[in-house]
Every structure is written in structure tokens, then in C-alpha cells.
mmCIF file of C-alpha atoms in Angstrom:
data_model
loop_
_atom_site.group_PDB
_atom_site.id
_atom_site.type_symbol
_atom_site.label_atom_id
_atom_site.label_comp_id
_atom_site.label_asym_id
_atom_site.label_seq_id
_atom_site.Cartn_x
_atom_site.Cartn_y
_atom_site.Cartn_z
ATOM 1 C CA MET A 454 -97.572 4.068 72.051
ATOM 2 C CA THR A 455 -98.632 7.685 72.707
ATOM 3 C CA LYS A 456 -96.827 9.355 75.588
ATOM 4 C CA LYS A 457 -98.865 10.782 78.468
ATOM 5 C CA MET A 458 -97.774 14.359 79.027
ATOM 6 C CA LEU A 459 -99.982 15.051 82.048
ATOM 7 C CA GLU A 460 -102.046 12.676 84.177
ATOM 8 C CA LEU A 461 -104.540 13.496 86.931
ATOM 9 C CA LYS A 462 -105.486 10.671 89.288
ATOM 10 C CA ASN A 463 -108.273 11.021 91.869
ATOM 11 C CA LEU A 464 -107.641 14.751 92.227
ATOM 12 C CA ARG A 465 -109.587 16.439 95.004
ATOM 13 C CA THR A 466 -109.262 20.138 95.794
ATOM 14 C CA SER A 467 -110.790 21.822 98.826
ATOM 15 C CA TYR A 468 -111.491 25.419 99.781
ATOM 16 C CA LYS A 469 -112.134 26.400 103.384
ATOM 17 C CA SER A 470 -114.968 28.844 103.975
ATOM 18 C CA MET A 471 -116.629 30.381 107.016
ATOM 19 C CA GLU A 472 -119.410 27.780 106.674
ATOM 20 C CA GLY A 473 -117.105 24.783 106.247
ATOM 21 C CA GLU A 474 -115.023 22.869 103.722
ATOM 22 C CA VAL A 475 -115.978 22.854 100.034
ATOM 23 C CA TRP A 476 -114.610 20.165 97.723
ATOM 24 C CA ALA A 477 -114.684 22.113 94.460
ATOM 25 C CA VAL A 478 -112.970 19.244 92.619
ATOM 26 C CA ASP A 479 -113.945 15.760 93.705
ATOM 27 C CA ASP A 480 -112.147 12.621 92.462
ATOM 28 C CA VAL A 481 -111.186 13.839 88.982
ATOM 29 C CA THR A 482 -109.140 11.569 86.717
ATOM 30 C CA PHE A 483 -108.019 12.220 83.139
ATOM 31 C CA ASP A 484 -104.830 12.406 81.077
ATOM 32 C CA LEU A 485 -103.344 14.595 78.367
ATOM 33 C CA GLU A 486 -101.201 13.044 75.660
ATOM 34 C CA ALA A 487 -98.263 14.650 73.864
ATOM 35 C CA GLY A 488 -99.447 17.020 71.132
ATOM 36 C CA GLU A 489 -103.074 16.652 72.197
ATOM 37 C CA ASN A 490 -105.703 19.309 72.936
ATOM 38 C CA LEU A 491 -108.128 18.529 75.749
ATOM 39 C CA GLY A 492 -111.242 20.568 76.490
ATOM 40 C CA LEU A 493 -112.615 21.012 80.016
ATOM 41 C CA VAL A 494 -116.269 22.046 79.753
ATOM 42 C CA GLY A 495 -119.141 22.711 82.114
ATOM 43 C CA GLU A 496 -121.132 25.491 83.764
ATOM 44 C CA SER A 497 -119.546 28.165 85.939
ATOM 45 C CA GLY A 498 -118.573 26.738 89.302
ATOM 46 C CA CYS A 499 -118.150 23.155 88.095
ATOM 47 C CA GLY A 500 -114.449 23.077 89.030
ATOM 48 C CA LYS A 501 -112.709 23.800 85.720
ATOM 49 C CA THR A 502 -110.579 26.725 86.900
ATOM 50 C CA THR A 503 -109.869 25.011 90.220
ATOM 51 C CA ILE A 504 -108.351 22.085 88.304
ATOM 52 C CA ILE A 505 -106.123 24.527 86.418
ATOM 53 C CA LYS A 506 -105.047 26.278 89.617
ATOM 54 C CA SER A 507 -104.316 22.888 91.158
ATOM 55 C CA ILE A 508 -102.109 21.917 88.211
ATOM 56 C CA MET A 509 -100.263 25.244 88.301
ATOM 57 C CA ARG A 510 -100.085 25.182 92.122
ATOM 58 C CA LEU A 511 -101.715 28.612 92.259
ATOM 59 C CA LEU A 512 -104.432 27.876 94.815
ATOM 60 C CA PRO A 513 -105.197 30.584 97.396
ATOM 61 C CA LYS A 514 -104.168 30.259 101.011
ATOM 62 C CA GLY A 515 -106.208 27.652 102.859
ATOM 63 C CA ALA A 516 -106.971 25.580 99.759
ATOM 64 C CA TYR A 517 -105.253 22.254 99.191
ATOM 65 C CA SER A 518 -105.261 19.261 96.840
ATOM 66 C CA THR A 519 -104.932 15.508 97.275
ATOM 67 C CA GLY A 520 -104.424 12.747 94.717
ATOM 68 C CA GLU A 521 -101.888 12.930 91.903
ATOM 69 C CA ILE A 522 -100.987 15.388 89.150
ATOM 70 C CA ASN A 523 -98.247 13.571 87.289
ATOM 71 C CA PHE A 524 -96.109 15.557 84.860
ATOM 72 C CA LYS A 525 -93.226 13.682 83.274
ATOM 73 C CA ASP A 526 -91.610 11.914 86.251
ATOM 74 C CA ASP A 527 -93.032 14.074 89.046
ATOM 75 C CA ASN A 528 -96.230 14.395 91.044
ATOM 76 C CA LEU A 529 -96.639 18.171 91.017
ATOM 77 C CA LEU A 530 -98.452 18.087 94.358
ATOM 78 C CA GLU A 531 -95.330 16.727 96.050
ATOM 79 C CA LEU A 532 -92.872 19.311 94.697
ATOM 80 C CA SER A 533 -91.519 22.189 96.761
ATOM 81 C CA ASN A 534 -92.395 25.792 95.913
ATOM 82 C CA GLU A 535 -88.957 26.263 94.384
ATOM 83 C CA GLU A 536 -89.277 23.133 92.247
ATOM 84 C CA ILE A 537 -92.731 24.089 90.976
ATOM 85 C CA ARG A 538 -91.516 27.600 90.083
ATOM 86 C CA LYS A 539 -88.937 26.053 87.745
ATOM 87 C CA ILE A 540 -91.709 24.136 85.946
ATOM 88 C CA ARG A 541 -94.252 26.959 85.849
ATOM 89 C CA TRP A 542 -93.978 28.987 82.588
ATOM 90 C CA ASN A 543 -90.930 27.008 81.533
ATOM 91 C CA GLU A 544 -92.661 23.629 81.043
ATOM 92 C CA ILE A 545 -96.310 24.373 81.867
ATOM 93 C CA SER A 546 -97.628 27.836 81.055
ATOM 94 C CA ILE A 547 -101.026 29.473 81.452
ATOM 95 C CA ILE A 548 -103.133 31.778 79.300
ATOM 96 C CA SER A 549 -105.321 33.435 81.898
ATOM 97 C CA GLN A 550 -108.988 34.364 81.590
ATOM 98 C CA SER A 551 -108.520 38.079 82.169
ATOM 99 C CA ALA A 552 -105.713 39.437 80.021
ATOM 100 C CA MET A 553 -105.864 42.915 81.558
ATOM 101 C CA ASN A 554 -105.409 41.559 85.074
ATOM 102 C CA ALA A 555 -102.585 39.281 83.945
ATOM 103 C CA LEU A 556 -100.450 42.155 82.680
ATOM 104 C CA ASP A 557 -98.814 44.633 85.059
ATOM 105 C CA PRO A 558 -100.260 48.060 84.149
ATOM 106 C CA VAL A 559 -97.093 49.997 85.102
ATOM 107 C CA TYR A 560 -94.622 48.008 82.966
ATOM 108 C CA ARG A 561 -94.308 47.977 79.204
ATOM 109 C CA VAL A 562 -95.569 44.732 77.694
ATOM 110 C CA GLY A 563 -92.217 43.927 76.090
ATOM 111 C CA ASP A 564 -90.389 44.331 79.405
ATOM 112 C CA GLN A 565 -92.807 41.879 81.050
ATOM 113 C CA ILE A 566 -92.181 39.235 78.384
ATOM 114 C CA VAL A 567 -88.406 39.780 78.578
ATOM 115 C CA GLU A 568 -88.514 39.410 82.363
ATOM 116 C CA ALA A 569 -90.444 36.138 82.093
ATOM 117 C CA ILE A 570 -87.891 34.773 79.605
ATOM 118 C CA ARG A 571 -84.808 35.824 81.583
ATOM 119 C CA ASN A 572 -86.187 34.489 84.869
ATOM 120 C CA HIS A 573 -86.123 30.982 83.386
ATOM 121 C CA ASP A 574 -83.514 31.119 80.642
ATOM 122 C CA ASN A 575 -79.901 32.329 80.797
ATOM 123 C CA VAL A 576 -80.018 34.790 77.894
ATOM 124 C CA SER A 577 -79.141 38.449 77.495
ATOM 125 C CA LYS A 578 -81.768 41.178 77.463
ATOM 126 C CA LYS A 579 -81.095 41.691 73.749
ATOM 127 C CA GLU A 580 -81.687 37.999 72.999
ATOM 128 C CA ALA A 581 -84.847 37.970 75.118
ATOM 129 C CA TRP A 582 -86.158 41.060 73.307
ATOM 130 C CA ALA A 583 -85.481 39.429 69.936
ATOM 131 C CA ARG A 584 -87.479 36.398 71.093
ATOM 132 C CA ALA A 585 -90.316 38.680 72.221
ATOM 133 C CA GLU A 586 -90.380 40.260 68.762
ATOM 134 C CA GLU A 587 -90.520 36.809 67.168
ATOM 135 C CA LEU A 588 -93.442 35.860 69.416
ATOM 136 C CA PHE A 589 -95.350 39.047 68.547
ATOM 137 C CA ARG A 590 -94.940 38.314 64.861
ATOM 138 C CA LEU A 591 -96.196 34.793 65.554
ATOM 139 C CA VAL A 592 -99.396 36.036 67.243
ATOM 140 C CA GLY A 593 -99.988 38.773 64.681
ATOM 141 C CA VAL A 594 -99.038 41.940 66.585
ATOM 142 C CA GLU A 595 -96.661 44.643 65.332
ATOM 143 C CA THR A 596 -93.326 44.358 67.161
ATOM 144 C CA SER A 597 -93.317 48.128 67.794
ATOM 145 C CA ARG A 598 -96.215 47.568 70.234
ATOM 146 C CA LEU A 599 -93.830 45.798 72.631
ATOM 147 C CA LYS A 600 -92.912 49.273 73.889
ATOM 148 C CA ASP A 601 -96.518 50.109 74.782
ATOM 149 C CA TYR A 602 -98.301 49.707 78.116
ATOM 150 C CA PRO A 603 -101.240 47.276 78.554
ATOM 151 C CA HIS A 604 -103.823 50.087 78.627
ATOM 152 C CA GLN A 605 -102.772 51.065 75.098
ATOM 153 C CA TYR A 606 -103.844 47.637 73.779
ATOM 154 C CA SER A 607 -107.289 46.528 72.672
ATOM 155 C CA GLY A 608 -108.788 43.425 74.296
ATOM 156 C CA GLY A 609 -107.723 41.228 71.403
ATOM 157 C CA MET A 610 -104.161 42.577 71.470
ATOM 158 C CA ARG A 611 -103.870 42.016 75.215
ATOM 159 C CA GLN A 612 -105.004 38.420 74.744
ATOM 160 C CA ARG A 613 -102.438 37.933 71.985
ATOM 161 C CA ALA A 614 -99.748 39.362 74.286
ATOM 162 C CA ILE A 615 -100.672 36.845 76.976
ATOM 163 C CA ILE A 616 -100.503 34.023 74.409
ATOM 164 C CA ALA A 617 -97.059 35.264 73.372
ATOM 165 C CA MET A 618 -95.907 35.295 76.996
ATOM 166 C CA ALA A 619 -97.262 31.784 77.548
ATOM 167 C CA LEU A 620 -95.275 30.554 74.533
ATOM 168 C CA ALA A 621 -92.090 32.437 75.370
ATOM 169 C CA LEU A 622 -90.282 29.409 76.811
ATOM 170 C CA SER A 623 -91.700 26.760 74.433
ATOM 171 C CA PRO A 624 -93.631 24.889 77.180
ATOM 172 C CA ASP A 625 -94.708 21.276 76.815
ATOM 173 C CA VAL A 626 -98.204 22.056 78.138
ATOM 174 C CA ILE A 627 -100.274 25.219 77.677
ATOM 175 C CA VAL A 628 -103.255 25.746 79.960
ATOM 176 C CA ALA A 629 -105.803 28.137 78.460
ATOM 177 C CA ASP A 630 -108.399 29.305 81.003
ATOM 178 C CA GLU A 631 -111.347 30.802 79.081
ATOM 179 C CA PRO A 632 -108.874 32.610 76.774
ATOM 180 C CA THR A 633 -111.485 34.152 74.459
ATOM 181 C CA THR A 634 -114.531 34.640 76.714
ATOM 182 C CA ALA A 635 -114.360 38.448 76.855
ATOM 183 C CA LEU A 636 -113.763 38.878 73.112
ATOM 184 C CA ASP A 637 -116.166 39.296 70.216
ATOM 185 C CA VAL A 638 -116.643 36.330 67.887
ATOM 186 C CA VAL A 639 -114.459 37.728 65.087
ATOM 187 C CA VAL A 640 -111.454 38.329 67.355
ATOM 188 C CA GLN A 641 -112.135 34.991 69.088
ATOM 189 C CA ALA A 642 -111.923 33.142 65.773
ATOM 190 C CA GLN A 643 -108.665 34.906 64.897
ATOM 191 C CA ILE A 644 -107.049 34.061 68.235
ATOM 192 C CA LEU A 645 -108.159 30.423 68.150
ATOM 193 C CA LYS A 646 -106.694 30.081 64.658
ATOM 194 C CA ARG A 647 -103.414 31.610 65.834
ATOM 195 C CA MET A 648 -103.303 29.206 68.777
ATOM 196 C CA ARG A 649 -103.864 26.193 66.516
ATOM 197 C CA ASP A 650 -101.172 27.340 64.086
ATOM 198 C CA ILE A 651 -98.699 27.902 66.905
ATOM 199 C CA GLN A 652 -99.376 24.474 68.363
ATOM 200 C CA VAL A 653 -98.736 22.779 65.035
ATOM 201 C CA LYS A 654 -95.339 24.484 64.896
ATOM 202 C CA SER A 655 -94.383 23.908 68.541
ATOM 203 C CA GLY A 656 -95.866 20.441 69.126
ATOM 204 C CA SER A 657 -97.155 21.463 72.562
ATOM 205 C CA SER A 658 -100.189 19.999 74.344
ATOM 206 C CA MET A 659 -103.079 22.156 75.547
ATOM 207 C CA ILE A 660 -105.886 22.112 78.102
ATOM 208 C CA MET A 661 -108.668 24.422 76.929
ATOM 209 C CA VAL A 662 -110.959 25.493 79.763
ATOM 210 C CA THR A 663 -114.303 26.851 78.593
ATOM 211 C CA HIS A 664 -118.071 26.763 79.016
ATOM 212 C CA ASP A 665 -118.438 27.070 75.234
ATOM 213 C CA ILE A 666 -118.538 23.586 73.690
ATOM 214 C CA SER A 667 -118.234 25.073 70.186
ATOM 215 C CA VAL A 668 -114.686 26.206 71.048
ATOM 216 C CA VAL A 669 -113.814 22.688 72.181
ATOM 217 C CA ALA A 670 -115.342 21.147 69.058
ATOM 218 C CA GLU A 671 -113.175 23.443 66.956
ATOM 219 C CA THR A 672 -109.851 23.141 68.782
ATOM 220 C CA CYS A 673 -109.694 19.877 70.766
ATOM 221 C CA GLN A 674 -109.395 16.140 70.169
ATOM 222 C CA LYS A 675 -110.602 15.066 73.612
ATOM 223 C CA VAL A 676 -113.148 16.515 76.044
ATOM 224 C CA VAL A 677 -113.880 16.161 79.756
ATOM 225 C CA VAL A 678 -117.387 17.228 80.812
ATOM 226 C CA MET A 679 -117.634 18.354 84.438
ATOM 227 C CA TYR A 680 -120.580 18.972 86.708
ATOM 228 C CA ALA A 681 -120.479 20.086 90.365
ATOM 229 C CA GLY A 682 -116.844 19.112 90.838
ATOM 230 C CA LYS A 683 -117.069 15.696 89.172
ATOM 231 C CA VAL A 684 -116.369 14.285 85.716
ATOM 232 C CA VAL A 685 -119.654 13.051 84.241
ATOM 233 C CA GLU A 686 -118.400 12.114 80.775
ATOM 234 C CA SER A 687 -115.107 12.061 78.875
ATOM 235 C CA GLY A 688 -113.771 10.853 75.553
ATOM 236 C CA ALA A 689 -113.016 11.880 71.979
ATOM 237 C CA VAL A 690 -114.730 15.103 70.898
ATOM 238 C CA ALA A 691 -116.444 13.363 67.976
ATOM 239 C CA ASP A 692 -117.881 10.683 70.272
ATOM 240 C CA ILE A 693 -119.065 13.023 73.018
ATOM 241 C CA PHE A 694 -120.789 15.541 70.766
ATOM 242 C CA THR A 695 -122.323 13.104 68.278
ATOM 243 C CA GLU A 696 -123.284 10.314 70.702
ATOM 244 C CA PRO A 697 -123.467 11.734 74.248
ATOM 245 C CA TYR A 698 -124.404 9.331 77.034
ATOM 246 C CA HIS A 699 -124.920 11.642 80.004
ATOM 247 C CA PRO A 700 -128.093 13.797 80.198
ATOM 248 C CA TYR A 701 -125.999 16.788 81.257
ATOM 249 C CA THR A 702 -123.875 16.520 78.099
ATOM 250 C CA MET A 703 -127.066 16.243 76.053
ATOM 251 C CA GLY A 704 -128.356 19.383 77.756
ATOM 252 C CA LEU A 705 -125.157 21.309 77.036
ATOM 253 C CA LYS A 706 -125.304 20.275 73.392
ATOM 254 C CA ASN A 707 -128.939 21.447 73.094
ATOM 255 C CA ALA A 708 -128.016 24.837 74.557
ATOM 256 C CA PHE A 709 -125.535 25.761 71.813
ATOM 257 C CA PRO A 710 -126.375 26.655 68.200
ATOM 258 C CA ASN A 711 -124.847 24.864 65.226
ATOM 259 C CA ILE A 712 -124.770 27.215 62.228
ATOM 260 C CA LYS A 713 -123.760 24.346 59.935
ATOM 261 C CA GLY A 714 -126.463 21.929 61.061
ATOM 262 C CA ASP A 715 -130.242 21.815 60.925
ATOM 263 C CA LYS A 716 -132.171 24.608 62.615
ATOM 264 C CA PHE A 717 -133.476 23.774 66.070
ATOM 265 C CA GLU A 718 -134.703 25.599 69.140
ATOM 266 C CA LEU A 719 -132.079 26.155 71.813
ATOM 267 C CA ILE A 720 -133.054 24.583 75.127
ATOM 268 C CA SER A 721 -131.482 25.609 78.427
ATOM 269 C CA ILE A 722 -131.014 23.292 81.397
ATOM 270 C CA PRO A 723 -133.384 24.405 84.194
ATOM 271 C CA GLY A 724 -132.200 24.938 87.759
ATOM 272 C CA TYR A 725 -128.779 25.492 89.296
ATOM 273 C CA PRO A 726 -125.827 23.308 90.347
ATOM 274 C CA PRO A 727 -125.959 22.003 93.938
ATOM 275 C CA ASP A 728 -124.315 23.644 96.935
ATOM 276 C CA LEU A 729 -120.963 21.867 97.257
ATOM 277 C CA LEU A 730 -120.808 22.773 100.922
ATOM 278 C CA ASN A 731 -123.503 20.117 101.382
ATOM 279 C CA PRO A 732 -123.532 18.111 98.145
ATOM 280 C CA PRO A 733 -126.459 15.744 97.563
ATOM 281 C CA SER A 734 -126.066 11.994 97.762
ATOM 282 C CA GLY A 735 -126.161 10.046 94.533
ATOM 283 C CA CYS A 736 -125.767 11.748 91.157
ATOM 284 C CA ARG A 737 -125.256 15.491 91.606
ATOM 285 C CA PHE A 738 -127.220 16.225 88.437
ATOM 286 C CA ALA A 739 -130.276 14.248 89.579
ATOM 287 C CA SER A 740 -132.402 17.242 90.674
ATOM 288 C CA ARG A 741 -132.063 18.810 87.193
ATOM 289 C CA CYS A 742 -132.202 15.585 85.181
ATOM 290 C CA PRO A 743 -135.452 14.690 83.365
ATOM 291 C CA PHE A 744 -134.487 10.999 83.396
ATOM 292 C CA ALA A 745 -133.567 10.633 87.073
ATOM 293 C CA THR A 746 -135.037 7.772 89.099
ATOM 294 C CA GLU A 747 -134.806 6.799 92.754
ATOM 295 C CA ILE A 748 -131.395 5.179 92.366
ATOM 296 C CA CYS A 749 -129.999 8.438 90.986
ATOM 297 C CA THR A 750 -130.694 10.249 94.263
ATOM 298 C CA GLU A 751 -129.371 7.415 96.443
ATOM 299 C CA GLU A 752 -126.263 5.989 94.781
ATOM 300 C CA ASN A 753 -123.280 7.680 93.185
ATOM 301 C CA PRO A 754 -123.171 6.425 89.562
ATOM 302 C CA PRO A 755 -120.124 4.329 88.601
ATOM 303 C CA ASN A 756 -117.769 5.465 85.860
ATOM 304 C CA VAL A 757 -118.442 3.088 82.948
ATOM 305 C CA MET A 758 -116.567 2.548 79.668
ATOM 306 C CA VAL A 759 -118.957 2.851 76.714
ATOM 307 C CA GLY A 760 -116.282 3.025 74.026
ATOM 308 C CA ALA A 761 -112.551 2.706 73.447
ATOM 309 C CA SER A 762 -111.843 5.929 75.361
ATOM 310 C CA HIS A 763 -115.398 7.049 76.164
ATOM 311 C CA THR A 764 -116.475 6.976 79.827
ATOM 312 C CA VAL A 765 -119.689 8.127 81.504
ATOM 313 C CA ALA A 766 -121.021 8.272 85.059
ATOM 314 C CA CYS A 767 -124.746 7.546 84.716
ATOM 315 C CA HIS A 768 -127.103 4.854 86.061
ATOM 316 C CA HIS A 769 -129.170 4.747 82.866
ATOM 317 C CA ILE A 770 -126.817 4.206 79.936
ATOM 318 C CA ASP A 771 -129.136 1.380 78.825
ATOM 319 C CA ARG A 772 -131.715 4.097 78.024
ATOM 320 C CA VAL A 773 -129.315 6.274 76.034
ATOM 321 C CA GLU A 774 -131.223 6.214 72.735
ATOM 322 C CA GLU A 775 -134.445 7.205 74.487
ATOM 323 C CA MET A 776 -132.680 9.959 76.435
ATOM 324 C CA ARG A 777 -131.004 11.405 73.348
ATOM 325 C CA GLU A 778 -134.308 11.658 71.531
ATOM 326 C CA LYS A 779 -136.306 13.079 74.448
ATOM 327 C CA SER A 780 -133.553 15.529 75.451
ATOM 328 C CA LYS A 781 -134.102 17.397 72.152
ATOM 329 C CA ARG A 782 -137.648 18.362 73.207
ATOM 330 C CA ARG A 783 -138.355 21.474 75.251
ATOM 331 C CA GLU A 784 -141.202 19.766 77.135
ATOM 332 C CA THR A 785 -138.740 17.201 78.505
ATOM 333 C CA TRP A 786 -136.811 19.905 80.341
ATOM 334 C CA SER A 787 -139.917 21.975 81.122
ATOM 335 C CA ALA A 788 -141.165 19.125 83.282
ATOM 336 C CA VAL A 789 -138.034 19.434 85.429
ATOM 337 C CA GLU A 790 -138.426 23.202 85.615
ATOM 338 C CA LYS A 791 -141.927 22.836 87.030
ATOM 339 C CA GLU A 792 -140.686 20.487 89.748
ATOM 340 C CA LEU A 793 -137.918 22.927 90.718
ATOM 341 C CA VAL A 794 -140.271 25.885 91.192
#
């Protein structure tokens, strides 16, 4: 039986604003197995990064989470600040979205990695430096560059340095928050390959946060599709991307090119996500969905199993074949666009 490395149960995370309370993550449940890669996908503002900050306990002041984030034998939400600091980096590490902001500009990169190692592991500075050199070789950077400052690195090198720091303590779980968004496609491909190779050697699990489903298709075994703070579909990557059940997933798939597949016209999803300060009743995607009916605007769709590990929250799974076919046509989405104007 495969061991669950991380398990989220009914996670809700709230931010307080001047206008009121915003539930950026609303009743999210999924799990990550040992050695598994899980992709979190969805548009900006859907709650992906908030989930990561909730797991790492890095939410800003005034924000809070309820539910469960179970890691090994602990609910991370119930741990003290001191207890969570012992887990952070040591057992769960993060590759942040902005590598330049993640590195201190006034310290040499090598010194920052050594400090991270020695804060969690009782080793000498010499031993920590030797480990930093090993990590740089692993991510494909000359070890001499450990003595340089962040501003002396290119974007790709800074990202590699952050990956090295995240791996410094051989964590069980790596959380990658849009790790290649700011990079060109060539450097992105190189870094993703390095990350896959490193995972094979270390046996760690990973949560890959991205809006780019092609990255998930390339690096992950399981995917969780989010929209407006909720999970709309989840399951094996092969199932989700070949036989999607939710119209939003179909829309995401249509919006990304496949250089290996047949040529087709890319189709964007019209409209914008709802205001989570006053979320709509029913399905939150209803106003942008070309297949929505009255029930979609009145009742929250139940989460239904449509396969061994494939779940979807949609009222119209009985129409899935029709929806898949119609979702490929631009006129299907154009009709929604006209209603939104």
C-alpha cells in the first residue's frame, strides 16, 4: 500500500481585507503519496500559492487556516512556531516563484546555503560548504559560483541556486511555486529535467504549482485543477488531460498548444474569476461556462468519483461527451463572451 506523505482535508484559508473576509482556499482536499509529483493548476488567483503558504505556515498576519494538513503524524496547523520551523526546509522545502527575491542580495549565495544547512543540521562550516558544492554540481552550476552574489547570476542560475537550497537537507516534500515562470523555454526545460533527475535520486515527493498545464503533463503523475478557491477536478494526469470532465479543465486544455499533436486553434476562456469577497452561489465557474444551466447557479456541485482516483465537481457529467466535443469549438465559448459583455 502506497504511503501518504502529505494529506489536506477540508482546508480553508482566509485573508482579512478592508472590505471583509476572503476565503482564498475553500474546502480543499487532496493527498500526496511518497515519491509522487502532484500538479496544482489554475488561473492566477485560484488559490494555488495560498495552499502552499498554508502548508509551509508562511501566511501573512491576519490570515488563518482551518481543516487539516497532515504530514507524517502531525497536523501542521496545530504545531507551534518552533515545531514548524524544525520541519520547514528540513522535511518540507520550497522553491519560490521569484528566485531573486528569495536570495539575500548582500550575502554570497554559498554562505546562504551553508547557513540554511547549519541551522538544521549539526555539521561544521567546512562540511556544509562541501555539501553546497555537491548540490551545485547536481543542479549544473560551477562550484566556484558559490562565492558570487545573487546579482552576478543569470535568472536560470538563480533558479538553480534556489533548487539547490531547497534540496540541501534532503526533504521528504519539495513545494515548487511557479519555479520556471520567469524563464525562457530553453532554460525552463533544462531546470525541469534537473528537477526530475534529482527526484529520482532522492526519492522525494513534489507539489508543482503552475498555471502551465504542459509543465504538469511533463513532470507530474497526479493533478489538482483549482478554480476560485475550490478543487473542480483531480486525478491522474493521463486521465485529466485525455478525458477531462469539468468544462473549466476542457477550457484550460484548449488554451495550451500541443506541438506533438494535431494543429488546432487555441481558444481562451472568456471572462474573469468571481470576486471571492462575495462568491456566487452554486458552481463558481457557472458565469463563464457554456454548458451551465439553472441548477449550476443555484446549487454547489457535489464532488463525484468518475474513475479509480478521478473526481470532478460538476452537475453535468452525464453530458461529458457532448461537452468535450463542443468545448473544442470557438463559437461555443464566443457565446459566453457575448453574454458577459
